[in-house]
Tab-separated table of C-alpha atoms in Angstrom:
chain	number	residue	atom	x	y	z
Q	9	UNK	CA	-0.334	0.016	-0.039
Q	10	UNK	CA	2.835	2.589	0.770
Q	11	UNK	CA	4.567	1.514	-2.876
Q	12	UNK	CA	1.087	2.410	-4.356
Q	13	UNK	CA	0.673	5.220	-2.495
Q	14	UNK	CA	4.327	6.702	-3.949
Q	15	UNK	CA	3.633	5.687	-6.935
Q	16	UNK	CA	0.070	8.115	-6.701
Q	17	UNK	CA	2.414	10.887	-5.119
Q	18	UNK	CA	4.895	10.387	-8.070
Q	19	UNK	CA	2.476	10.716	-10.433
Q	20	UNK	CA	0.464	13.906	-9.426
Q	21	UNK	CA	3.629	15.780	-8.285
Q	22	UNK	CA	6.113	14.522	-11.592
Q	23	UNK	CA	4.133	14.142	-14.646
Q	24	UNK	CA	4.869	10.797	-14.649
Q	25	UNK	CA	3.593	10.219	-18.191
Q	26	UNK	CA	4.948	13.381	-19.606
Q	27	UNK	CA	8.143	12.774	-18.386
Q	28	UNK	CA	7.990	9.356	-19.816
Q	29	UNK	CA	6.860	10.266	-22.704
Q	30	UNK	CA	9.338	12.676	-22.866
Q	31	UNK	CA	12.169	9.901	-21.927
Q	32	UNK	CA	11.018	7.671	-24.615
Q	33	UNK	CA	11.889	10.926	-27.223
Q	34	UNK	CA	8.273	11.353	-28.121
Q	35	UNK	CA	9.280	15.017	-28.389
Q	36	UNK	CA	7.471	16.046	-31.679
Q	37	UNK	CA	3.893	16.637	-30.417
Q	38	UNK	CA	4.904	18.766	-27.610
Q	39	UNK	CA	4.971	22.388	-26.842
Q	40	UNK	CA	8.070	24.058	-27.771
Q	41	UNK	CA	8.675	25.467	-24.009
Q	42	UNK	CA	7.856	22.025	-22.741
Q	43	UNK	CA	10.919	20.890	-24.822
Q	44	UNK	CA	13.276	23.326	-23.261
Q	45	UNK	CA	12.127	22.362	-20.235
Q	46	UNK	CA	13.158	18.516	-20.665
Q	47	UNK	CA	16.569	19.952	-21.359
Q	48	UNK	CA	16.638	21.241	-18.135
Q	49	UNK	CA	19.016	18.778	-15.490
Q	50	UNK	CA	15.734	18.953	-12.864
Q	51	UNK	CA	13.119	17.891	-15.684
Q	52	UNK	CA	16.309	14.745	-16.468
Q	53	UNK	CA	16.398	14.153	-12.569
Q	54	UNK	CA	12.660	14.148	-12.538
Q	55	UNK	CA	12.344	11.416	-14.951
Q	56	UNK	CA	14.930	9.412	-14.329
Q	57	UNK	CA	13.404	9.264	-10.482
Q	58	UNK	CA	10.177	8.058	-11.439
Q	59	UNK	CA	11.237	5.576	-14.197
Q	60	UNK	CA	13.456	3.868	-11.575
Q	61	UNK	CA	10.560	4.324	-8.864
Q	62	UNK	CA	7.729	2.775	-11.436
Q	63	UNK	CA	10.267	0.293	-12.760
Q	64	UNK	CA	11.072	-1.120	-9.056
Q	65	UNK	CA	7.761	-1.420	-8.386
Q	66	UNK	CA	6.170	-2.820	-11.633
Q	67	UNK	CA	8.970	-5.523	-11.497
Q	68	UNK	CA	8.475	-6.684	-7.859
Q	69	UNK	CA	4.372	-6.713	-8.003
Q	70	UNK	CA	3.349	-5.799	-11.011
Q	71	UNK	CA	1.036	-8.570	-11.549
Q	72	UNK	CA	-0.447	-8.055	-8.638
Q	73	UNK	CA	-1.087	-4.000	-7.833
Q	74	UNK	CA	-3.531	-1.477	-10.032
Q	75	UNK	CA	-2.920	1.699	-8.336
Q	76	UNK	CA	-6.590	3.218	-7.640
Q	77	UNK	CA	-7.972	6.275	-9.896
Q	78	UNK	CA	-5.983	9.145	-8.871
Q	79	UNK	CA	-8.011	12.513	-7.705
Q	80	UNK	CA	-5.984	14.537	-9.497
Q	81	UNK	CA	-7.409	12.821	-12.745
Q	82	UNK	CA	-10.592	12.693	-13.286
Q	83	UNK	CA	-12.215	10.041	-15.913
Q	84	UNK	CA	-15.055	9.101	-17.295
Q	85	UNK	CA	-16.995	6.054	-16.866
Q	86	UNK	CA	-15.921	4.380	-19.726
Q	87	UNK	CA	-12.229	4.557	-18.832
Q	88	UNK	CA	-10.322	1.680	-17.824
Q	89	UNK	CA	-8.004	2.218	-14.546
Q	90	UNK	CA	-4.255	2.238	-15.373
Q	91	UNK	CA	-1.913	-0.228	-13.295
Q	92	UNK	CA	0.611	-3.163	-13.980
Q	93	UNK	CA	-1.008	-6.145	-13.586
Q	94	UNK	CA	-3.506	-8.391	-15.646
Q	95	UNK	CA	-6.896	-7.580	-14.741
Q	96	UNK	CA	-10.357	-8.851	-15.060
Q	97	UNK	CA	-11.792	-5.078	-15.255
Q	98	UNK	CA	-10.027	-4.225	-18.983
Q	99	UNK	CA	-6.764	-2.359	-17.586
Q	100	UNK	CA	-5.372	-0.611	-20.656
Q	101	UNK	CA	-1.728	-1.186	-19.542
Q	102	UNK	CA	-0.835	2.078	-20.155
Q	103	UNK	CA	1.158	2.700	-17.112
Q	104	UNK	CA	3.433	-0.591	-17.690
Q	105	UNK	CA	3.446	0.537	-21.216
Q	106	UNK	CA	4.844	3.507	-20.843
Q	107	UNK	CA	7.424	2.447	-18.164
Q	108	UNK	CA	8.650	-0.543	-20.824
Q	109	UNK	CA	9.216	1.651	-23.127
Q	110	UNK	CA	11.805	4.557	-21.006
Q	111	UNK	CA	13.305	1.438	-19.885
Q	112	UNK	CA	13.995	0.165	-23.376
Q	113	UNK	CA	15.435	3.465	-24.051
Q	114	UNK	CA	17.761	3.689	-21.244
Q	115	UNK	CA	18.719	-0.014	-22.786
Q	116	UNK	CA	19.049	0.939	-25.583
Q	117	UNK	CA	19.901	4.268	-26.660
Q	118	UNK	CA	23.451	5.078	-28.147
Q	119	UNK	CA	25.957	6.454	-26.038
Q	120	UNK	CA	25.694	10.334	-25.496
Q	121	UNK	CA	27.336	12.986	-23.013
Q	122	UNK	CA	23.044	13.073	-21.316
Q	123	UNK	CA	23.524	9.629	-21.364
Q	124	UNK	CA	27.023	7.635	-21.172
Q	125	UNK	CA	27.186	3.961	-22.084
Q	126	UNK	CA	27.140	2.755	-18.516
Q	127	UNK	CA	25.410	5.026	-16.380
Q	128	UNK	CA	24.086	4.195	-13.103
Q	129	UNK	CA	20.388	5.109	-14.453
Q	130	UNK	CA	21.346	2.642	-17.622
Q	131	UNK	CA	22.370	0.025	-14.993
Q	132	UNK	CA	19.667	0.498	-12.980
Q	133	UNK	CA	17.126	-0.171	-15.931
Q	134	UNK	CA	19.512	-3.172	-17.497
Q	135	UNK	CA	18.361	-4.666	-14.049
Q	136	UNK	CA	14.748	-3.960	-13.910
Q	137	UNK	CA	14.109	-5.259	-17.330
Q	138	UNK	CA	15.009	-8.446	-16.270
Q	139	UNK	CA	13.332	-8.623	-13.090
Q	140	UNK	CA	10.211	-6.965	-14.476
Q	141	UNK	CA	10.638	-9.282	-17.744
Q	142	UNK	CA	7.448	-10.764	-17.355
Q	143	UNK	CA	5.696	-7.564	-16.736
Q	144	UNK	CA	7.293	-5.750	-19.682
Q	145	UNK	CA	6.974	-8.581	-22.282
Q	146	UNK	CA	3.771	-7.516	-24.128
Q	147	UNK	CA	4.936	-3.945	-24.298
Q	148	UNK	CA	8.597	-5.527	-25.734
Q	149	UNK	CA	10.596	-5.911	-28.622
Q	150	UNK	CA	12.147	-9.390	-26.766
Q	151	UNK	CA	14.925	-9.163	-29.508
Q	152	UNK	CA	15.843	-6.293	-29.771
Q	153	UNK	CA	16.288	-6.574	-25.836
Q	154	UNK	CA	17.669	-9.830	-26.576
Q	155	UNK	CA	20.440	-8.419	-28.674
Q	156	UNK	CA	20.956	-5.084	-26.251
Q	157	UNK	CA	21.848	-6.817	-23.206
Q	158	UNK	CA	23.985	-9.785	-25.389
Q	159	UNK	CA	25.760	-7.136	-26.769
Q	160	UNK	CA	26.529	-5.749	-22.992
Q	161	UNK	CA	28.013	-8.892	-21.738
Q	162	UNK	CA	29.628	-10.399	-24.789
Q	163	UNK	CA	32.782	-9.592	-23.211
Q	164	UNK	CA	31.998	-10.711	-20.004
Q	165	UNK	CA	34.485	-12.974	-18.863
Q	166	UNK	CA	37.481	-10.788	-19.792
Q	167	UNK	CA	35.771	-7.671	-17.671
Q	168	UNK	CA	34.633	-9.487	-15.207
Q	169	UNK	CA	38.110	-10.627	-14.122
Q	170	UNK	CA	38.796	-8.260	-11.392
Q	171	UNK	CA	36.053	-10.363	-8.825
Q	172	UNK	CA	38.570	-13.153	-8.805
Q	173	UNK	CA	41.243	-11.017	-8.388
Q	174	UNK	CA	39.586	-8.658	-5.860
Q	175	UNK	CA	39.594	-5.487	-7.561
Q	176	UNK	CA	36.847	-3.554	-7.708
Q	177	UNK	CA	34.145	-2.969	-10.768
Q	178	UNK	CA	34.593	-1.111	-13.486
Q	179	UNK	CA	30.946	0.760	-14.613
Q	180	UNK	CA	31.646	-1.544	-17.632
Q	181	UNK	CA	32.358	-4.552	-15.943
Q	182	UNK	CA	29.597	-4.124	-13.716
Q	183	UNK	CA	26.687	-3.241	-16.830
Q	184	UNK	CA	28.325	-6.748	-17.989
Q	185	UNK	CA	27.322	-7.978	-14.802
Q	186	UNK	CA	24.016	-6.811	-14.621
Q	187	UNK	CA	23.241	-7.675	-18.353
Q	188	UNK	CA	24.000	-11.144	-17.113
Q	189	UNK	CA	22.010	-11.464	-14.585
Q	190	UNK	CA	19.110	-9.431	-16.065
Q	191	UNK	CA	19.812	-12.183	-19.358
Q	192	UNK	CA	19.432	-15.230	-16.437
Q	193	UNK	CA	16.583	-13.691	-15.393
Q	194	UNK	CA	14.423	-13.073	-18.577
Q	195	UNK	CA	15.539	-16.875	-19.817
Q	196	UNK	CA	13.984	-18.834	-16.235
Q	197	UNK	CA	10.910	-16.604	-16.727
Q	198	UNK	CA	10.185	-17.251	-19.806
Q	199	UNK	CA	11.571	-20.215	-21.263
Q	200	UNK	CA	10.123	-20.324	-24.983
Q	201	UNK	CA	10.387	-16.649	-25.164
Q	202	UNK	CA	14.592	-16.630	-24.724
Q	203	UNK	CA	14.673	-19.944	-26.524
Q	204	UNK	CA	12.366	-19.058	-30.034
Q	205	UNK	CA	14.051	-15.512	-29.895
Q	206	UNK	CA	17.588	-16.354	-30.194
Q	207	UNK	CA	16.825	-19.721	-32.597
Q	208	UNK	CA	15.114	-16.705	-34.929
Q	209	UNK	CA	17.950	-15.019	-34.843
Q	210	UNK	CA	19.924	-17.556	-35.084
Q	211	UNK	CA	18.562	-18.299	-38.490
Q	212	UNK	CA	18.407	-15.199	-39.240
Q	213	UNK	CA	22.923	-15.020	-39.126
Q	214	UNK	CA	22.826	-18.389	-40.906
Q	215	UNK	CA	21.248	-17.389	-43.877
Q	216	UNK	CA	23.498	-14.052	-44.246
Q	217	UNK	CA	26.335	-16.654	-44.175
Q	218	UNK	CA	25.323	-18.368	-47.157
Q	219	UNK	CA	24.781	-15.274	-48.624
Q	220	UNK	CA	28.421	-14.863	-49.337
Q	221	UNK	CA	31.670	-13.758	-48.049
Q	222	UNK	CA	31.346	-9.963	-47.640
Q	223	UNK	CA	27.941	-10.969	-45.672
Q	224	UNK	CA	29.948	-13.642	-43.588
Q	225	UNK	CA	32.782	-10.729	-42.651
Q	226	UNK	CA	30.082	-9.077	-40.958
Q	227	UNK	CA	28.377	-12.233	-39.717
Q	228	UNK	CA	30.979	-12.903	-37.587
Q	229	UNK	CA	31.381	-9.615	-35.826
Q	230	UNK	CA	28.313	-9.328	-34.902
Q	231	UNK	CA	27.206	-9.423	-31.128
Q	232	UNK	CA	25.161	-12.904	-31.799
Q	233	UNK	CA	28.741	-14.372	-32.916
Q	234	UNK	CA	30.666	-12.490	-30.041
Q	235	UNK	CA	27.785	-14.041	-27.546
Q	236	UNK	CA	28.546	-17.613	-27.998
Q	237	UNK	CA	29.679	-18.042	-24.672
Q	238	UNK	CA	26.919	-16.488	-23.015
Q	239	UNK	CA	24.147	-17.717	-25.196
Q	240	UNK	CA	25.689	-21.208	-24.075
Q	241	UNK	CA	25.458	-20.293	-20.356
Q	242	UNK	CA	22.389	-19.676	-20.496
Q	243	UNK	CA	21.170	-22.938	-22.123
Q	244	UNK	CA	23.052	-24.866	-19.700
Q	245	UNK	CA	20.894	-23.154	-16.814
Q	246	UNK	CA	17.528	-23.472	-18.305
Q	247	UNK	CA	18.639	-27.565	-19.192
Q	248	UNK	CA	19.348	-27.706	-15.410
Q	249	UNK	CA	16.825	-25.748	-13.877
Q	250	UNK	CA	13.731	-26.357	-16.064
Q	251	UNK	CA	14.058	-29.158	-18.412
Q	252	UNK	CA	10.357	-29.750	-19.256
Q	253	UNK	CA	10.358	-26.248	-21.081
Q	254	UNK	CA	13.807	-27.171	-22.645
Q	255	UNK	CA	12.464	-30.702	-23.832
Q	256	UNK	CA	9.484	-28.929	-25.538
Q	257	UNK	CA	11.723	-26.881	-27.864
Q	258	UNK	CA	14.527	-29.604	-27.874
Q	259	UNK	CA	15.628	-28.943	-32.078
Q	260	UNK	CA	15.088	-25.401	-31.449
Q	261	UNK	CA	18.160	-25.417	-28.433
Q	262	UNK	CA	20.115	-28.148	-30.719
Q	263	UNK	CA	20.263	-25.259	-33.217
Q	264	UNK	CA	21.694	-22.772	-30.738
Q	265	UNK	CA	24.440	-24.979	-29.787
Q	266	UNK	CA	24.567	-25.922	-33.255
Q	267	UNK	CA	25.410	-22.294	-34.020
Q	268	UNK	CA	27.724	-21.682	-30.605
Q	269	UNK	CA	29.861	-24.849	-30.851
Q	270	UNK	CA	32.064	-24.945	-33.742
Q	271	UNK	CA	31.467	-28.538	-35.751
Q	272	UNK	CA	34.799	-29.396	-35.712
Q	273	UNK	CA	35.293	-29.046	-32.013
Q	274	UNK	CA	32.129	-31.801	-32.047
Q	275	UNK	CA	33.841	-33.724	-34.242
Q	276	UNK	CA	37.207	-33.728	-32.281
Q	277	UNK	CA	35.819	-34.091	-29.155
Q	278	UNK	CA	32.142	-35.296	-29.189
Q	279	UNK	CA	29.183	-34.301	-28.276
Q	280	UNK	CA	29.120	-35.021	-24.510
Q	281	UNK	CA	32.657	-33.233	-23.830
Q	282	UNK	CA	31.677	-29.973	-25.623
Q	283	UNK	CA	27.554	-29.687	-24.125
Q	284	UNK	CA	27.199	-32.227	-21.568
Q	285	UNK	CA	24.046	-30.282	-20.194
Q	286	UNK	CA	22.010	-31.422	-23.685
Q	287	UNK	CA	23.116	-35.086	-23.360
Q	288	UNK	CA	21.649	-35.446	-20.141
Q	289	UNK	CA	18.292	-36.127	-22.680
Q	290	UNK	CA	17.064	-39.386	-24.004
Q	291	UNK	CA	15.973	-37.297	-27.495
Q	292	UNK	CA	19.569	-36.466	-28.087
Q	293	UNK	CA	22.025	-38.970	-29.252
Q	294	UNK	CA	25.275	-38.217	-30.898
Q	295	UNK	CA	27.653	-40.963	-33.403
Q	296	UNK	CA	30.648	-40.565	-33.296
Q	297	UNK	CA	31.628	-42.735	-36.560
Q	298	UNK	CA	29.243	-40.687	-38.790
Q	299	UNK	CA	29.357	-37.410	-36.803
Q	300	UNK	CA	25.803	-36.950	-36.576
Q	301	UNK	CA	22.974	-36.003	-34.137
Q	302	UNK	CA	19.835	-36.775	-33.908
Q	303	UNK	CA	17.051	-34.411	-31.878
Q	304	UNK	CA	13.822	-36.078	-31.178
Q	305	UNK	CA	11.292	-33.505	-31.052
Q	306	UNK	CA	7.651	-33.213	-29.416
Q	307	UNK	CA	6.074	-33.298	-32.907
Q	308	UNK	CA	6.869	-36.661	-33.448
Q	309	UNK	CA	9.614	-35.826	-36.220
Q	310	UNK	CA	13.832	-36.236	-36.270
Q	311	UNK	CA	16.110	-33.809	-36.724
Q	312	UNK	CA	18.906	-35.114	-37.924
Q	313	UNK	CA	22.470	-32.884	-37.732
Q	314	UNK	CA	25.683	-33.414	-39.847
Q	315	UNK	CA	28.252	-32.131	-37.459
Q	316	UNK	CA	30.661	-31.368	-40.574
Q	317	UNK	CA	28.189	-29.448	-43.106
Q	318	UNK	CA	26.006	-27.786	-39.913
Q	319	UNK	CA	23.362	-28.746	-41.845
Q	320	UNK	CA	19.548	-30.362	-40.786
Q	321	UNK	CA	17.227	-32.744	-41.905
Q	322	UNK	CA	13.846	-33.054	-40.493
Q	323	UNK	CA	12.053	-36.444	-41.088
Q	324	UNK	CA	8.779	-37.707	-39.917
Q	325	UNK	CA	9.300	-40.774	-37.781
Q	326	UNK	CA	5.903	-41.031	-35.243
Q	327	UNK	CA	3.015	-39.615	-34.591
Q	328	UNK	CA	3.633	-38.112	-31.346
Q	329	UNK	CA	6.236	-37.037	-28.915
Q	330	UNK	CA	9.972	-38.765	-29.472
Q	331	UNK	CA	11.076	-40.356	-26.146
Q	332	UNK	CA	14.587	-41.697	-26.732
Q	333	UNK	CA	16.669	-41.887	-29.838
Q	334	UNK	CA	19.893	-43.552	-30.055
Q	335	UNK	CA	22.356	-44.872	-32.767
Q	336	UNK	CA	24.033	-48.014	-33.536
Q	337	UNK	CA	27.505	-48.496	-32.287
Q	338	UNK	CA	28.608	-48.763	-36.471
Q	339	UNK	CA	27.105	-46.079	-37.259
Q	340	UNK	CA	24.567	-47.187	-39.695
Q	341	UNK	CA	21.330	-47.591	-37.590
Q	342	UNK	CA	19.134	-45.555	-35.815
Q	343	UNK	CA	16.457	-46.593	-33.211
Q	344	UNK	CA	13.812	-44.215	-32.207
Q	345	UNK	CA	10.914	-44.999	-29.640
Q	346	UNK	CA	7.836	-42.632	-28.830
Q	347	UNK	CA	5.692	-43.907	-25.738
Q	348	UNK	CA	3.185	-41.760	-27.412
Q	349	UNK	CA	2.482	-43.791	-30.245
Q	350	UNK	CA	4.103	-46.586	-28.150
Q	351	UNK	CA	5.870	-47.993	-31.286
Q	352	UNK	CA	9.467	-48.072	-31.576
Q	353	UNK	CA	11.557	-47.834	-35.097
Q	354	UNK	CA	14.473	-48.570	-36.661
Q	355	UNK	CA	16.322	-46.556	-39.554
Q	356	UNK	CA	19.077	-47.220	-42.101
Q	357	UNK	CA	21.357	-44.372	-42.250
Q	358	UNK	CA	23.643	-43.298	-45.110
Q	359	UNK	CA	27.364	-43.177	-43.396
Q	360	UNK	CA	29.027	-42.471	-47.109
Q	361	UNK	CA	30.688	-39.301	-47.878
Q	362	UNK	CA	28.411	-39.275	-50.578
Q	363	UNK	CA	25.672	-39.251	-48.308
Q	364	UNK	CA	26.769	-36.092	-46.646
Q	365	UNK	CA	26.558	-34.131	-50.387
Q	366	UNK	CA	23.217	-35.946	-50.423
Q	367	UNK	CA	21.960	-34.143	-47.077
Q	368	UNK	CA	23.234	-30.664	-48.764
Q	369	UNK	CA	20.734	-31.557	-51.407
Q	370	UNK	CA	18.375	-32.263	-49.046
Q	371	UNK	CA	18.495	-36.250	-49.677
Q	372	UNK	CA	16.803	-37.863	-47.275
Q	373	UNK	CA	19.613	-39.979	-44.894
Q	374	UNK	CA	17.361	-42.113	-43.261
Q	375	UNK	CA	15.042	-45.091	-44.425
Q	376	UNK	CA	12.752	-46.790	-41.912
Q	377	UNK	CA	13.562	-50.432	-42.041
Q	378	UNK	CA	11.375	-51.894	-39.535
Q	379	UNK	CA	8.205	-50.516	-36.720
Q	380	UNK	CA	7.333	-52.721	-34.051
Q	381	UNK	CA	4.216	-51.990	-31.447
Q	382	UNK	CA	5.362	-52.059	-27.904
Q	383	UNK	CA	3.468	-51.567	-24.740
Q	384	UNK	CA	3.400	-47.552	-23.238
Q	385	UNK	CA	5.185	-46.864	-19.910
Q	386	UNK	CA	3.521	-45.526	-17.326
Q	387	UNK	CA	5.071	-42.613	-16.096
Q	388	UNK	CA	5.771	-42.443	-11.698
Q	389	UNK	CA	3.800	-39.757	-10.757
Q	390	UNK	CA	1.557	-37.386	-13.556
Q	391	UNK	CA	3.182	-34.763	-14.215
Q	392	UNK	CA	6.608	-35.040	-12.887
Q	393	UNK	CA	10.488	-34.401	-14.539
Q	394	UNK	CA	10.194	-38.433	-14.569
Q	395	UNK	CA	8.543	-37.998	-17.567
Q	396	UNK	CA	11.629	-36.663	-19.525
Q	397	UNK	CA	13.034	-40.026	-18.672
Q	398	UNK	CA	10.480	-42.906	-19.301
Q	399	UNK	CA	12.685	-45.052	-21.299
Q	400	UNK	CA	16.111	-44.790	-23.082
Q	401	UNK	CA	17.023	-47.579	-25.795
Q	402	UNK	CA	20.650	-49.225	-25.180
Q	403	UNK	CA	22.652	-51.413	-28.026
Q	404	UNK	CA	24.384	-54.038	-26.967
Q	405	UNK	CA	25.823	-54.472	-29.800
Q	406	UNK	CA	25.402	-53.645	-33.517
Q	407	UNK	CA	22.397	-55.406	-34.009
Q	408	UNK	CA	21.155	-56.263	-30.482
Q	409	UNK	CA	18.843	-53.283	-28.625
Q	410	UNK	CA	16.952	-52.800	-25.163
Q	411	UNK	CA	14.082	-50.599	-24.562
Q	412	UNK	CA	14.548	-50.116	-21.335
Q	413	UNK	CA	12.052	-48.318	-18.942
Q	414	UNK	CA	12.334	-46.098	-15.822
Q	415	UNK	CA	10.478	-49.233	-13.821
Q	416	UNK	CA	13.203	-51.661	-15.119
Q	417	UNK	CA	11.205	-53.390	-17.831
Q	418	UNK	CA	12.975	-54.166	-20.533
Q	419	UNK	CA	12.000	-54.760	-24.139
Q	420	UNK	CA	15.144	-56.543	-26.246
Q	421	UNK	CA	15.436	-56.621	-29.652
Q	422	UNK	CA	17.699	-59.664	-30.720
Q	423	UNK	CA	19.547	-60.009	-34.187
Q	424	UNK	CA	17.056	-57.428	-35.374
Q	425	UNK	CA	18.838	-56.336	-38.339
Q	426	UNK	CA	19.383	-58.976	-39.306
Q	427	UNK	CA	16.731	-59.580	-42.184
Q	428	UNK	CA	17.146	-63.678	-42.765
Q	429	UNK	CA	16.609	-64.464	-39.174
Q	430	UNK	CA	13.178	-65.842	-37.859
Q	431	UNK	CA	11.829	-62.669	-36.479
Q	432	UNK	CA	10.803	-63.841	-32.518
Q	433	UNK	CA	9.278	-61.359	-29.723
Q	434	UNK	CA	9.355	-61.394	-26.222
Q	435	UNK	CA	9.070	-58.990	-23.111
Q	436	UNK	CA	11.030	-59.353	-19.220
Q	437	UNK	CA	10.714	-57.682	-16.574
Q	438	UNK	CA	14.388	-57.847	-14.626
Q	439	UNK	CA	12.533	-58.154	-11.633
Q	440	UNK	CA	9.735	-60.496	-11.835
Q	441	UNK	CA	9.287	-62.762	-14.805
Q	442	UNK	CA	11.980	-65.382	-16.822
Q	443	UNK	CA	11.015	-64.927	-20.258
Q	444	UNK	CA	12.776	-63.336	-22.762
Q	445	UNK	CA	11.778	-61.745	-25.583
Q	446	UNK	CA	13.329	-61.635	-29.217
Q	447	UNK	CA	12.414	-59.322	-32.048
Q	448	UNK	CA	14.032	-60.000	-35.584
Q	449	UNK	CA	13.734	-57.492	-38.471
């Protein structure tokens, strides 16, 4: 209540809406004498005070409060009240919108004598953007804000070395630290917004790279290219804290990872060493023989990446989300399983050099050779994170596969890829039965 009263005082005494309009550069429709007042130090001080106070209130309590009608502002019965949060009364969000514009302006405005690059007010705006992202998001150009924050922390590792040495932070290092924290807050508050926005920027930059050498020179100096380490840091945080959200956009996440990590490094060290966090998902598999990465998507398709070329193909494989994927040890076959449609499929890989060339020309790299139905696996508890690890696929040899459920039950596929063998099928519970089952493809 005290904060709401403070906001009312600010609105009455400092003319907050007019100040915010001036702050975001909306000067063209104002009288000349108002422009002169805006240039004064006192007016700028009022603007900064109003923006910061309203930013704090909106970021901390924006989804909960709605200031009552101000006595000094007469409204008609048809006018909607101004407020921060989602209200049933049809709020017009003007307060949140103007505050968001002011904070975004302070972040993205180029440095000038009136607004230095790493001023206190700019660093405060960065922090408030991160803390109140869920309030500002509907009125914000998310892509521009994320790129602005990544620009500030692209060289964060170098700038923040003073922390480990016990030295005071410079203004630039403090801005980098604030930007890193804001990125983490934004990503964890709205994982889909962060992932889809960065993936869209990655696709745009990849398209620029393919346009020619002149474009490539510019691409390598862009914010996205210089901030690869920071992007991977945030993705790792999301995988650790919000794996369910990551799984829903696993292909987009892999697109980002493939952009941020050099293919030659993955080829040399393997995916599990370059970025071990993504390997915790059973829907992701890497083959060190064919240098391919397979990702099972929520839509039932398989995304197949060639590390050598950076290209990706999408092959429709199942009628529901894919639960697990795994390559055979020799890299010639891929097994995929979907608990949604209760089927396991075996795919033959095109692992030759011509296969990689064909991938550049969009030639199919997978051919489904066998599909079998298996009993569905029930999760340990509805809605738990155990649903992410319902079952996994384990190749015991180049021809033998085990579908192992989280409860210890196994479905074995023995001599699965020998076409002339006799077809047999069995299912075994490790704890309770002695029956063994074999499938011959």
